[in-house]
CSV table of C-alpha atoms in Angstrom, one decimal:
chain,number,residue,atom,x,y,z
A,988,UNK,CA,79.5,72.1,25.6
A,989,UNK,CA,76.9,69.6,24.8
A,990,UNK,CA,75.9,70.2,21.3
A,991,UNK,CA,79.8,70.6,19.8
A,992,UNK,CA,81.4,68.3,18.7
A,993,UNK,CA,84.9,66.8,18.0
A,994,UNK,CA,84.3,68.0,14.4
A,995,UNK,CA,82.4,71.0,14.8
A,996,UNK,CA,85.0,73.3,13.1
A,997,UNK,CA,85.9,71.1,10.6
A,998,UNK,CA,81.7,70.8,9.6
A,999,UNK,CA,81.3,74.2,9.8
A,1000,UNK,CA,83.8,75.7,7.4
A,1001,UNK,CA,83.5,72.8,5.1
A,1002,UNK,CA,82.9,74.6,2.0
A,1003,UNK,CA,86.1,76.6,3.0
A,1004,UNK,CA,88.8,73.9,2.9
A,1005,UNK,CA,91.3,74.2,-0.1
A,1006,UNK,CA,90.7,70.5,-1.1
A,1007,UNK,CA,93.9,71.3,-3.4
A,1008,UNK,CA,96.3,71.6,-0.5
A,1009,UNK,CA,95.4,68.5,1.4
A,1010,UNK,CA,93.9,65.3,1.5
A,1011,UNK,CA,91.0,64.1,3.8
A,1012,UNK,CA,93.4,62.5,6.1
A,1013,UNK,CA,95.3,65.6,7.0
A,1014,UNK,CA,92.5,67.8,7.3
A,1015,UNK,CA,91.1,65.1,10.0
A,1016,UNK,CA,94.6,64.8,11.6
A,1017,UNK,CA,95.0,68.8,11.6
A,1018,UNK,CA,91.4,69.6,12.9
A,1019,UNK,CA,90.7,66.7,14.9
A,1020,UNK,CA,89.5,68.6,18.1
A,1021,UNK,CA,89.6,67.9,22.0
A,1022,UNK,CA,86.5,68.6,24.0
A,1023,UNK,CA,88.2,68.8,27.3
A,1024,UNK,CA,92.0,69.0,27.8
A,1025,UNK,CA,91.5,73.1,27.3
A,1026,UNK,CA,88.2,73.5,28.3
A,1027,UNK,CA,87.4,75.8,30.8
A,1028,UNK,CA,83.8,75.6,33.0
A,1029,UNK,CA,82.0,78.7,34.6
A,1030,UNK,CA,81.9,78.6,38.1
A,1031,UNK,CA,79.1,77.1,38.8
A,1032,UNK,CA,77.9,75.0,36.3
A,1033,UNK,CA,74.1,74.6,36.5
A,1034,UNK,CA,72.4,71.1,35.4
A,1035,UNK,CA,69.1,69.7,34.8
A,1036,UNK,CA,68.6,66.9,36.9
A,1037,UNK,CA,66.2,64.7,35.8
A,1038,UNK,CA,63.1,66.2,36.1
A,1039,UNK,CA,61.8,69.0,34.6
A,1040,UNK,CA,62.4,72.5,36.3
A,1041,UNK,CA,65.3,70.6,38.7
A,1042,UNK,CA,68.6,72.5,38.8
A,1043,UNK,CA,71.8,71.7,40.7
A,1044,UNK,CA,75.0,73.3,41.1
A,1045,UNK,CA,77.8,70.9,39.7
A,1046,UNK,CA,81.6,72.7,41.0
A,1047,UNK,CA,84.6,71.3,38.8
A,1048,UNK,CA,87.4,71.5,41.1
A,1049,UNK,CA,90.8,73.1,39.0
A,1050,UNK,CA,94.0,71.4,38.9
A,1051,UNK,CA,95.2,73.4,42.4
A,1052,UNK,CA,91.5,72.8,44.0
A,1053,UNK,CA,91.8,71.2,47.4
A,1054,UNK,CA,88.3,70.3,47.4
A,1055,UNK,CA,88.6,66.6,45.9
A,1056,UNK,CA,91.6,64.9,47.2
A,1057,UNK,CA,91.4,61.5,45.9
A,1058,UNK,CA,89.2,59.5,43.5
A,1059,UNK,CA,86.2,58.6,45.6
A,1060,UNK,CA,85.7,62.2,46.2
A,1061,UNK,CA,85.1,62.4,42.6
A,1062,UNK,CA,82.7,59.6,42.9
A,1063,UNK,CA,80.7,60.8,45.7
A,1064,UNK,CA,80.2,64.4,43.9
A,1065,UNK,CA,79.5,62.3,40.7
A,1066,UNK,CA,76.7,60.6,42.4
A,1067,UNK,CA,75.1,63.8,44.2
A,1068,UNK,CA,74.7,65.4,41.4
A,1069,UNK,CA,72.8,62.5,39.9
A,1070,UNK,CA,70.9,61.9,42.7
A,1071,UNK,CA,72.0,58.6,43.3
A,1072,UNK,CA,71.9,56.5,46.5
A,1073,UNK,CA,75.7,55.7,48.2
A,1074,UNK,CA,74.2,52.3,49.5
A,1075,UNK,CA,71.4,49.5,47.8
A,1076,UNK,CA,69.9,46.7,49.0
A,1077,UNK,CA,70.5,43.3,48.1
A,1078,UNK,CA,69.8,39.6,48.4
A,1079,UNK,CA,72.7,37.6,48.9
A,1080,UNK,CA,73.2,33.7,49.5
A,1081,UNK,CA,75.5,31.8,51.2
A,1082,UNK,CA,75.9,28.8,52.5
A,1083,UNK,CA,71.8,28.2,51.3
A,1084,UNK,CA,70.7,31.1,53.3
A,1085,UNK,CA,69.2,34.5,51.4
A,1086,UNK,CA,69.9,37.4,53.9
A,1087,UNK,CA,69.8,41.2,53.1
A,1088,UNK,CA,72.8,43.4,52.5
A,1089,UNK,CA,73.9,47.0,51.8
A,1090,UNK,CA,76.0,46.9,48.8
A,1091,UNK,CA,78.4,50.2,48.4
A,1092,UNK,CA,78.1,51.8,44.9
A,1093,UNK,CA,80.1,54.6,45.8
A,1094,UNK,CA,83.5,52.3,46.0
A,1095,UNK,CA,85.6,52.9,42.8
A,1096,UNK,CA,86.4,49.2,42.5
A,1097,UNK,CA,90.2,50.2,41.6
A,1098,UNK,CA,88.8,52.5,38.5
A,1099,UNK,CA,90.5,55.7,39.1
A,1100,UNK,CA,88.4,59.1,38.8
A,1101,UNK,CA,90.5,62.5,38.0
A,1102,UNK,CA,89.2,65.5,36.8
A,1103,UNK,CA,89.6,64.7,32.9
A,1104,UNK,CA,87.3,61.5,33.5
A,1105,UNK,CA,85.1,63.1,36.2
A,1106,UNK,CA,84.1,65.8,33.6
A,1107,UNK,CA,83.8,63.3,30.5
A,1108,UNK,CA,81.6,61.2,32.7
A,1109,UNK,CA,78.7,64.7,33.4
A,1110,UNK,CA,79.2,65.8,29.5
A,1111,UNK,CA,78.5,62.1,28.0
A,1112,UNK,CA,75.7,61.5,30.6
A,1113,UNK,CA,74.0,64.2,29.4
A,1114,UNK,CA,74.3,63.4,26.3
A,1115,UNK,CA,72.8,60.5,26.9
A,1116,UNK,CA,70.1,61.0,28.8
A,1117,UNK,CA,68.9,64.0,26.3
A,1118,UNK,CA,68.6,60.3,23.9
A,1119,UNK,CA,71.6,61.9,21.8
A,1120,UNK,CA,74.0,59.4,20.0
A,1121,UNK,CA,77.1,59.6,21.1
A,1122,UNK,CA,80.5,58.4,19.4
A,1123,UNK,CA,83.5,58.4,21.5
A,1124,UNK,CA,86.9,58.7,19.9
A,1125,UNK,CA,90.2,59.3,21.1
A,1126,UNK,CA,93.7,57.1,21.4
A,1127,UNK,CA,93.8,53.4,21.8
A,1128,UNK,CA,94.4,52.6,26.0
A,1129,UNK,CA,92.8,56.3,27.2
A,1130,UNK,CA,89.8,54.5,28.9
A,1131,UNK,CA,87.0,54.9,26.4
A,1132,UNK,CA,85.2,51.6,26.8
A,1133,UNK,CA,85.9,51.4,30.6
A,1134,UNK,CA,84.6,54.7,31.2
A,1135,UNK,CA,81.2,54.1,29.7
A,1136,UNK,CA,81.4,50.7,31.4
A,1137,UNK,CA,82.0,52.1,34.9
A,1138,UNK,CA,79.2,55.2,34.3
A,1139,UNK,CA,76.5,52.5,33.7
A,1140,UNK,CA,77.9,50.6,36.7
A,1141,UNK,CA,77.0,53.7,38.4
A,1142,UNK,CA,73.5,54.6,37.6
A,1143,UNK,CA,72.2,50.6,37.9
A,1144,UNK,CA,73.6,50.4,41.7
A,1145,UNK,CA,76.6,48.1,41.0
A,1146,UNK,CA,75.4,46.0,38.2
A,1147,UNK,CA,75.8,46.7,33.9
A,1148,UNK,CA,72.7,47.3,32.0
A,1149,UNK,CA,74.8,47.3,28.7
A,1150,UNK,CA,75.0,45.1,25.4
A,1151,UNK,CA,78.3,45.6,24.0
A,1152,UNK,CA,78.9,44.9,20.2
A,1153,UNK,CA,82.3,44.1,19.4
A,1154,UNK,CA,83.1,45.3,15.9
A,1155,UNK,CA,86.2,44.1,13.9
A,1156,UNK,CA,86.6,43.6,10.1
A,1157,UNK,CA,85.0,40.4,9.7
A,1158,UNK,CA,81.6,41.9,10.7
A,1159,UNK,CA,79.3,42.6,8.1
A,1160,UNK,CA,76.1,43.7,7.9
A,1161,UNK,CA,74.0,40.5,8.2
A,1162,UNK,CA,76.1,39.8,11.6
A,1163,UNK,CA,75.6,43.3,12.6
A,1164,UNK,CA,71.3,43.0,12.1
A,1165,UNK,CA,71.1,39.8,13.9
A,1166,UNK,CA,73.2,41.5,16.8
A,1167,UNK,CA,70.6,44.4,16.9
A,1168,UNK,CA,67.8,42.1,16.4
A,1169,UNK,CA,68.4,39.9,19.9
A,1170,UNK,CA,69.3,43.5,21.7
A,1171,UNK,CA,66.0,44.9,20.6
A,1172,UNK,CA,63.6,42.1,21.5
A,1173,UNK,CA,65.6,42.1,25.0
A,1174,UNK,CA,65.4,45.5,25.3
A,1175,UNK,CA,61.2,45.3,24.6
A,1176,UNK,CA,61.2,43.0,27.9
A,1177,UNK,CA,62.2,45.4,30.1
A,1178,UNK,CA,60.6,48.9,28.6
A,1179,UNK,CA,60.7,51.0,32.0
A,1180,UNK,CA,64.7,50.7,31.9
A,1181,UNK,CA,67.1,52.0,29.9
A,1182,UNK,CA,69.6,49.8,27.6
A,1183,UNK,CA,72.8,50.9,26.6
A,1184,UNK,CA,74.2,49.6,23.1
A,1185,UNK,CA,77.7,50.0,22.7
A,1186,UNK,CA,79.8,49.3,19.5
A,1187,UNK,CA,83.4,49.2,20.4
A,1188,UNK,CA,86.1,50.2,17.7
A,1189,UNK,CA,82.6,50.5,15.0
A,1190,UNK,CA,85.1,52.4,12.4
A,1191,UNK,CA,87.0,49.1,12.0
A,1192,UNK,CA,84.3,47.5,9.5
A,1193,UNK,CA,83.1,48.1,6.2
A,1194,UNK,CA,79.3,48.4,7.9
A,1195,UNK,CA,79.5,52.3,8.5
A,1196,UNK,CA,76.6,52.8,6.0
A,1197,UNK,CA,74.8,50.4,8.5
A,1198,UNK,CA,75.4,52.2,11.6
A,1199,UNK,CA,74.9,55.4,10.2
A,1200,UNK,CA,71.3,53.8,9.7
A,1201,UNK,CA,71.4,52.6,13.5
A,1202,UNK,CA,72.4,55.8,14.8
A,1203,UNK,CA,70.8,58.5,12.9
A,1204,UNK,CA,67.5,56.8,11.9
A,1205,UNK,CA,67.3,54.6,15.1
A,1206,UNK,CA,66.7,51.4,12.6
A,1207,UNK,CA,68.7,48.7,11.1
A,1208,UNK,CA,67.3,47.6,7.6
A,1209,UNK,CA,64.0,49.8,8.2
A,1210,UNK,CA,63.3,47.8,11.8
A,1211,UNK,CA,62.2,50.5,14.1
A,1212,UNK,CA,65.1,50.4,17.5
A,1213,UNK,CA,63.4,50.4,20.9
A,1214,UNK,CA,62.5,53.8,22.3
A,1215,UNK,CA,64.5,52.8,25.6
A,1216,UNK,CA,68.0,51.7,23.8
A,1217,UNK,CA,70.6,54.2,24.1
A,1218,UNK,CA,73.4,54.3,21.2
A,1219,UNK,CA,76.9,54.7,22.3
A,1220,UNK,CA,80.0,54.0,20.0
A,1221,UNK,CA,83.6,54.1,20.2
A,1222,UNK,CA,86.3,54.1,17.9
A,1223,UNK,CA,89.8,55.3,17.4
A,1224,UNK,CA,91.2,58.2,15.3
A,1225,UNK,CA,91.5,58.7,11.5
A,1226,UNK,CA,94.8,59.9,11.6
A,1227,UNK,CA,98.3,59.5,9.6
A,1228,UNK,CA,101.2,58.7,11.8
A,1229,UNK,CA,103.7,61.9,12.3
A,1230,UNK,CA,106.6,59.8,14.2
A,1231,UNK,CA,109.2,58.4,12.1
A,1232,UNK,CA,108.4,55.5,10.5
A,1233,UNK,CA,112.4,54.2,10.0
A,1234,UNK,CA,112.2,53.9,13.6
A,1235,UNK,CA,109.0,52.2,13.7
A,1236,UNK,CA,110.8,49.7,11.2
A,1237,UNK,CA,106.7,49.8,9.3
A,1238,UNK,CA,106.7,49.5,5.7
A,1239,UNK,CA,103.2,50.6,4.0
A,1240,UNK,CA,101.2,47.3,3.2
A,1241,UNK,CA,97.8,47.3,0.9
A,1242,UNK,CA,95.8,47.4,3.9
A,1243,UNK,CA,97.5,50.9,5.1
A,1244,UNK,CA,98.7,52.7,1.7
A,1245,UNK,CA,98.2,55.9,3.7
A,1246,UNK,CA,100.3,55.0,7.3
A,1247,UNK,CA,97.4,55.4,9.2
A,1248,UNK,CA,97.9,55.1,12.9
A,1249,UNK,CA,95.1,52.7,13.5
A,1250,UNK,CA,93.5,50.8,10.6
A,1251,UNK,CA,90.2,52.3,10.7
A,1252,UNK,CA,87.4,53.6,8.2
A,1253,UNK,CA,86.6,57.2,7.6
A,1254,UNK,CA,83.4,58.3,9.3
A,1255,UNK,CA,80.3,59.4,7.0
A,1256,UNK,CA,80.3,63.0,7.3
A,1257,UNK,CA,76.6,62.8,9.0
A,1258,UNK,CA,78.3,60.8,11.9
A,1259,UNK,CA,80.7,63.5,12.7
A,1260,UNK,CA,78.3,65.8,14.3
A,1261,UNK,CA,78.0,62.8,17.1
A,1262,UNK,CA,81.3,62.4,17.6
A,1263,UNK,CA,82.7,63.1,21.4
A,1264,UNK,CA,86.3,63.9,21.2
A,1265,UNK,CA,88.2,61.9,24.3
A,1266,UNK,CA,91.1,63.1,23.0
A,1267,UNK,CA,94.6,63.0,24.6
A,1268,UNK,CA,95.3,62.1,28.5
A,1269,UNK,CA,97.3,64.9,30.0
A,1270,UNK,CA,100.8,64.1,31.4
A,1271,UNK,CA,99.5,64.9,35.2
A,1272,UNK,CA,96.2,62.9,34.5
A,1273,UNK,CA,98.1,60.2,33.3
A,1274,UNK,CA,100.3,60.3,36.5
A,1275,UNK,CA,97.6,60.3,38.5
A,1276,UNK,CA,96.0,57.0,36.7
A,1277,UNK,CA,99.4,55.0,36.7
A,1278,UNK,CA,100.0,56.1,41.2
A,1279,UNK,CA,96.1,54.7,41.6
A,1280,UNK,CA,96.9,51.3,39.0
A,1281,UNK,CA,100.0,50.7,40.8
A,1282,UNK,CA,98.9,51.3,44.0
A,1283,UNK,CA,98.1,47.9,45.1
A,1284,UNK,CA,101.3,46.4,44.3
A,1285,UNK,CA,102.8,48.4,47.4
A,1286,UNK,CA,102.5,48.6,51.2
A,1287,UNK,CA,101.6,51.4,53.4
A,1288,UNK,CA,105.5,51.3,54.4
A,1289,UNK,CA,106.5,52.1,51.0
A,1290,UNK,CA,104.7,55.1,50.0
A,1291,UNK,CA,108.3,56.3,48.9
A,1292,UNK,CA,108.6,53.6,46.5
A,1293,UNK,CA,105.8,53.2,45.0
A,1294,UNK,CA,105.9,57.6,44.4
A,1295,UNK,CA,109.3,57.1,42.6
A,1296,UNK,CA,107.6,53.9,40.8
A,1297,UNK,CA,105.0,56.3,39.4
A,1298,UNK,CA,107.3,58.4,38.1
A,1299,UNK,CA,109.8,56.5,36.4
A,1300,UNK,CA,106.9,55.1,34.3
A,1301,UNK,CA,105.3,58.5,33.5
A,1302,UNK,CA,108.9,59.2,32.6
A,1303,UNK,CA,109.0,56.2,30.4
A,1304,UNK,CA,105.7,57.2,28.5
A,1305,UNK,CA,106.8,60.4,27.8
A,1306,UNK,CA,110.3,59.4,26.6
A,1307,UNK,CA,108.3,57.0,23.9
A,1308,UNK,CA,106.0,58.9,22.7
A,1309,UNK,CA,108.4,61.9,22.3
A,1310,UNK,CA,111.0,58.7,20.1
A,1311,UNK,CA,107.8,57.5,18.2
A,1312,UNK,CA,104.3,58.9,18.2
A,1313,UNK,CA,101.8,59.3,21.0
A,1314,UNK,CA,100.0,56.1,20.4
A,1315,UNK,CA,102.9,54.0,21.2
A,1316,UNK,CA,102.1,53.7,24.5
A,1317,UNK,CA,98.9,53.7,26.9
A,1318,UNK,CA,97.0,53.0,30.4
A,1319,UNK,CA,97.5,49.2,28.9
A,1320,UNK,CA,101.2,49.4,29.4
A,1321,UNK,CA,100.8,49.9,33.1
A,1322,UNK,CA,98.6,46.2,33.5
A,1323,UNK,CA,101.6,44.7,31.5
A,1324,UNK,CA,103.7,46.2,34.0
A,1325,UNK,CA,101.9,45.4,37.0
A,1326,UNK,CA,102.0,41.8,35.6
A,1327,UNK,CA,105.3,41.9,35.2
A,1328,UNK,CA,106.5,43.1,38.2
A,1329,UNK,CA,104.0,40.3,40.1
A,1330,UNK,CA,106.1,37.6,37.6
A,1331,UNK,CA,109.5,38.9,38.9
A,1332,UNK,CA,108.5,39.7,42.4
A,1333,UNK,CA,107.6,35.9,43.1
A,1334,UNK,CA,110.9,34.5,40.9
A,1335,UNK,CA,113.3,36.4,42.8
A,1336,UNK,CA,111.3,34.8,46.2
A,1337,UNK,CA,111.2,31.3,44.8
A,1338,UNK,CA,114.8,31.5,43.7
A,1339,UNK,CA,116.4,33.0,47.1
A,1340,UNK,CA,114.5,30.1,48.6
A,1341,UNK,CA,115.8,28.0,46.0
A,1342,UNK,CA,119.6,29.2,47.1
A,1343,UNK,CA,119.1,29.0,50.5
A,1344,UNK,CA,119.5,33.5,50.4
A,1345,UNK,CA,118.1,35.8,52.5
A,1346,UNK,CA,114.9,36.7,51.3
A,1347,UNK,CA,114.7,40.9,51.2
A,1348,UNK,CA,111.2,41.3,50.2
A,1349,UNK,CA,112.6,45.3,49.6
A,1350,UNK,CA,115.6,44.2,47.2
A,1351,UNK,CA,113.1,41.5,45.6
A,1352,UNK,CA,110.7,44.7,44.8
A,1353,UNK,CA,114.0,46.7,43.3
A,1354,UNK,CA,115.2,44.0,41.2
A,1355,UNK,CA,111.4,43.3,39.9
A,1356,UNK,CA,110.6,47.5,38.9
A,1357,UNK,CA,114.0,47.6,37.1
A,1358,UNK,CA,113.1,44.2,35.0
A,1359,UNK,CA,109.2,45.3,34.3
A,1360,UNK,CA,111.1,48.6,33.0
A,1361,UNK,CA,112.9,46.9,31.1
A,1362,UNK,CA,110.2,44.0,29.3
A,1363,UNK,CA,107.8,47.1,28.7
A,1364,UNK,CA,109.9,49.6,27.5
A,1365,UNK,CA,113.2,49.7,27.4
A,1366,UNK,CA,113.5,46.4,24.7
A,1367,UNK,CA,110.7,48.4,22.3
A,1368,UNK,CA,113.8,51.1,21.4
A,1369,UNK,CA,115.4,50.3,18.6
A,1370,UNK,CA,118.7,51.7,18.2
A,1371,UNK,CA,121.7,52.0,20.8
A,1372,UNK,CA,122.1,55.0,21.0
A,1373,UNK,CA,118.3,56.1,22.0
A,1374,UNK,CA,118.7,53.4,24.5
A,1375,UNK,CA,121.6,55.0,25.8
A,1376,UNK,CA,119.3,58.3,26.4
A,1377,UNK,CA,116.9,56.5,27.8
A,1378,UNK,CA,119.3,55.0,30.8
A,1379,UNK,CA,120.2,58.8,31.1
A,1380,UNK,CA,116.4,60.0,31.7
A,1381,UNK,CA,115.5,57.1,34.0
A,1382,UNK,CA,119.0,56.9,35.7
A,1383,UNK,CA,118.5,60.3,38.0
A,1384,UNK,CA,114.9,59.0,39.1
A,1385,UNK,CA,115.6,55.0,39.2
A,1386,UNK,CA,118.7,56.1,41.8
A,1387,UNK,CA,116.1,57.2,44.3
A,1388,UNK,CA,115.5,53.7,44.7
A,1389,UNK,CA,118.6,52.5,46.2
């Protein structure tokens, strides 16, 4: 579980491809392997915690477990078995006055812990803390950077300990060194603590030979890393689209000869033993993420709706990604609707007002989930007649709101 990685099979029957069958691309699109969505943990799983000779039983609840029953259950097991405090204290000023506090570190802070999360969190701690590099790769929107994010929120009671390098294709490898350069005489001021590094989206650039350097070698042009900076990457998937690219209305440019699904480099085969395969969100996962995002935009009388809310946009989701391909829609989709339906929600108010109406705050929420629907998904189909079957999917679950 620790040691394999995304591209373990792939590296170790290398020498048994049939290069004359396929290209590079397939073989990465074919093989690319999930960690997690099948795997399957013994009962219990024993960790070592911290110190030497320390063991603790870690229980991964299944999908019909009635241990955990909502997200800070997750949190408060996550922090148990890391031996972490639930409260720290703090100074805090206001109004000129410093006074003492307990800040909470086991509230979630709206970020929504499942089982698929929960379990990523343990592996890529471990991972981690064994000083291991670790590359996470998996779809654009399935919570990569804000996982790693929310872990180190975690472990420094509330507050980041992270640098985060934002790579694109303008970075080059000057850029890159003076980057590393700043986070490694910061990271010599405070020794006793742990830095995180983390390069978001790093197979965007031409640098790779660079960051191969950084994390395999722990130096950047020969310049020795600090012992207490902890590499972390993410990126997205090497992969050629398999939806239909009429539909997409995408014509091949220079730039993406092959129809890549995201315009990324191939990684140096030396950086795929790192790699930490995030892989796909599962339908109930994803369910569970978009009921917890959209949660807030309800009130305790309208459990009902916001249930039936859930599910028309986990309908939604599915419907595009079964038209198109799977990245075509993400956790990113449910802020734009959230957004949206805030726009709409205060426009239908202001123009009741406006027409001297009754104001229904209930019929204002209706009209407002029908028109997010429609900005953030319905408008993306392109033809009629897939329109027309998605009216038919929603139609039976969108009823239940009248």
């Amino acid at each position: 579980y620790f040691i394999n990685g995304g591209f373990t099979k792939l590296l170790c029957g290398i020498d048994n491809i049939d290069k004359n069958g396929k290209d590079l691309i397939d073989i990465l699109s074919d093989i690319y392997e999930n960690d997690l969505t099948h795997m399957t943990f013994p009962d219990p799983l024993i960790f070592i915690i911290k110190e030497k000779m320390k063991f603790d039983k870690l229980y991964i609840p299944t999908r019909d477990s009635k241990i955990y029953k909502n997200p800070k259950d997750y949190l408060q097991r996550l922090k148990d078995v890391l031996d972490l405090p639930n409260e720290v204290e703090i100074e805090v000023e206001k109004n000129g006055i410093k006074y003492k506090s307990l800040l909470s570190i086991i509230e979630n802070n709206n970020y929504v812990i499942t089982n698929d999360n929960f379990k990523k969190m343990v592996l890529l701690l471990y991972r981690i803390k064994a000083n291991v590099p670790v590359i996470v790769v998996g779809e654009t929107g399935c919570g990569k950077t804000a996982l790693i994010i929310k872990l180190n929120q975690i472990l420094n009671n509330g507050e980041t300990n992270i640098e985060i390098i934002n790579i694109h294709p303008g970075i080059t490898d000057e850029k890159l060194c003076k980057f590393i350069e700043k986070i490694n005489i910061k990271s010599r001021e405070k020794k006793d603590k742990e830095l995180w590094v983390f390069f978001d989206e790093m197979n965007t650039c031409l640098s790779l030979s660079l960051l191969t350097e950084i994390f395999m070698n722990r130096t950047y042009n020969g310049v020795k890393l600090s012992d207490n900076i902890r590499l972390i990457g993410a990126c997205n998937p090497y992969r050629r689209r398999k939806g239909n690219n009429e539909e997409f209305r995408i014509n091949k440019s220079e730039d993406n000869e092959e129809d890549l699904v995201y315009l990324v480099q191939p990684f140096p085969q030396s950086l795929l033993y790192y790699v930490f395969s995030f892989g796909r969100i599962d339908d109930n996962d994803e369910k569970d993420y978009i009921h917890s995002m959209i949660e807030n935009l309800f009130s305790e009388d309208e459990k009902n709706l916001l249930e039936i809310t859930a599910e028309a946009i986990s309908e939604c989701h599915k419907y595009l990604r079964k038209i198109y391909d799977y990245s075509v829609v993400s956790l990113r989709e449910i802020l734009r609707f959230s957004k949206c339906f805030e726009f709409f929600k205060n426009y239908f108010r202001i123009k009741n007002l406006y027409e001297k109406r009754n104001n229904n705050e209930k019929n204002n929420k209706l009209r407002s989930i029908i028109c997010a629907i429609y900005i953030c998904y319905f408008i993306r189909l392109k033809t009629q007649n897939i329109r027309f079957k998605f009216e038919a999917t929603l139609r039976p679950i969108l009823l239940k709101l009248v």
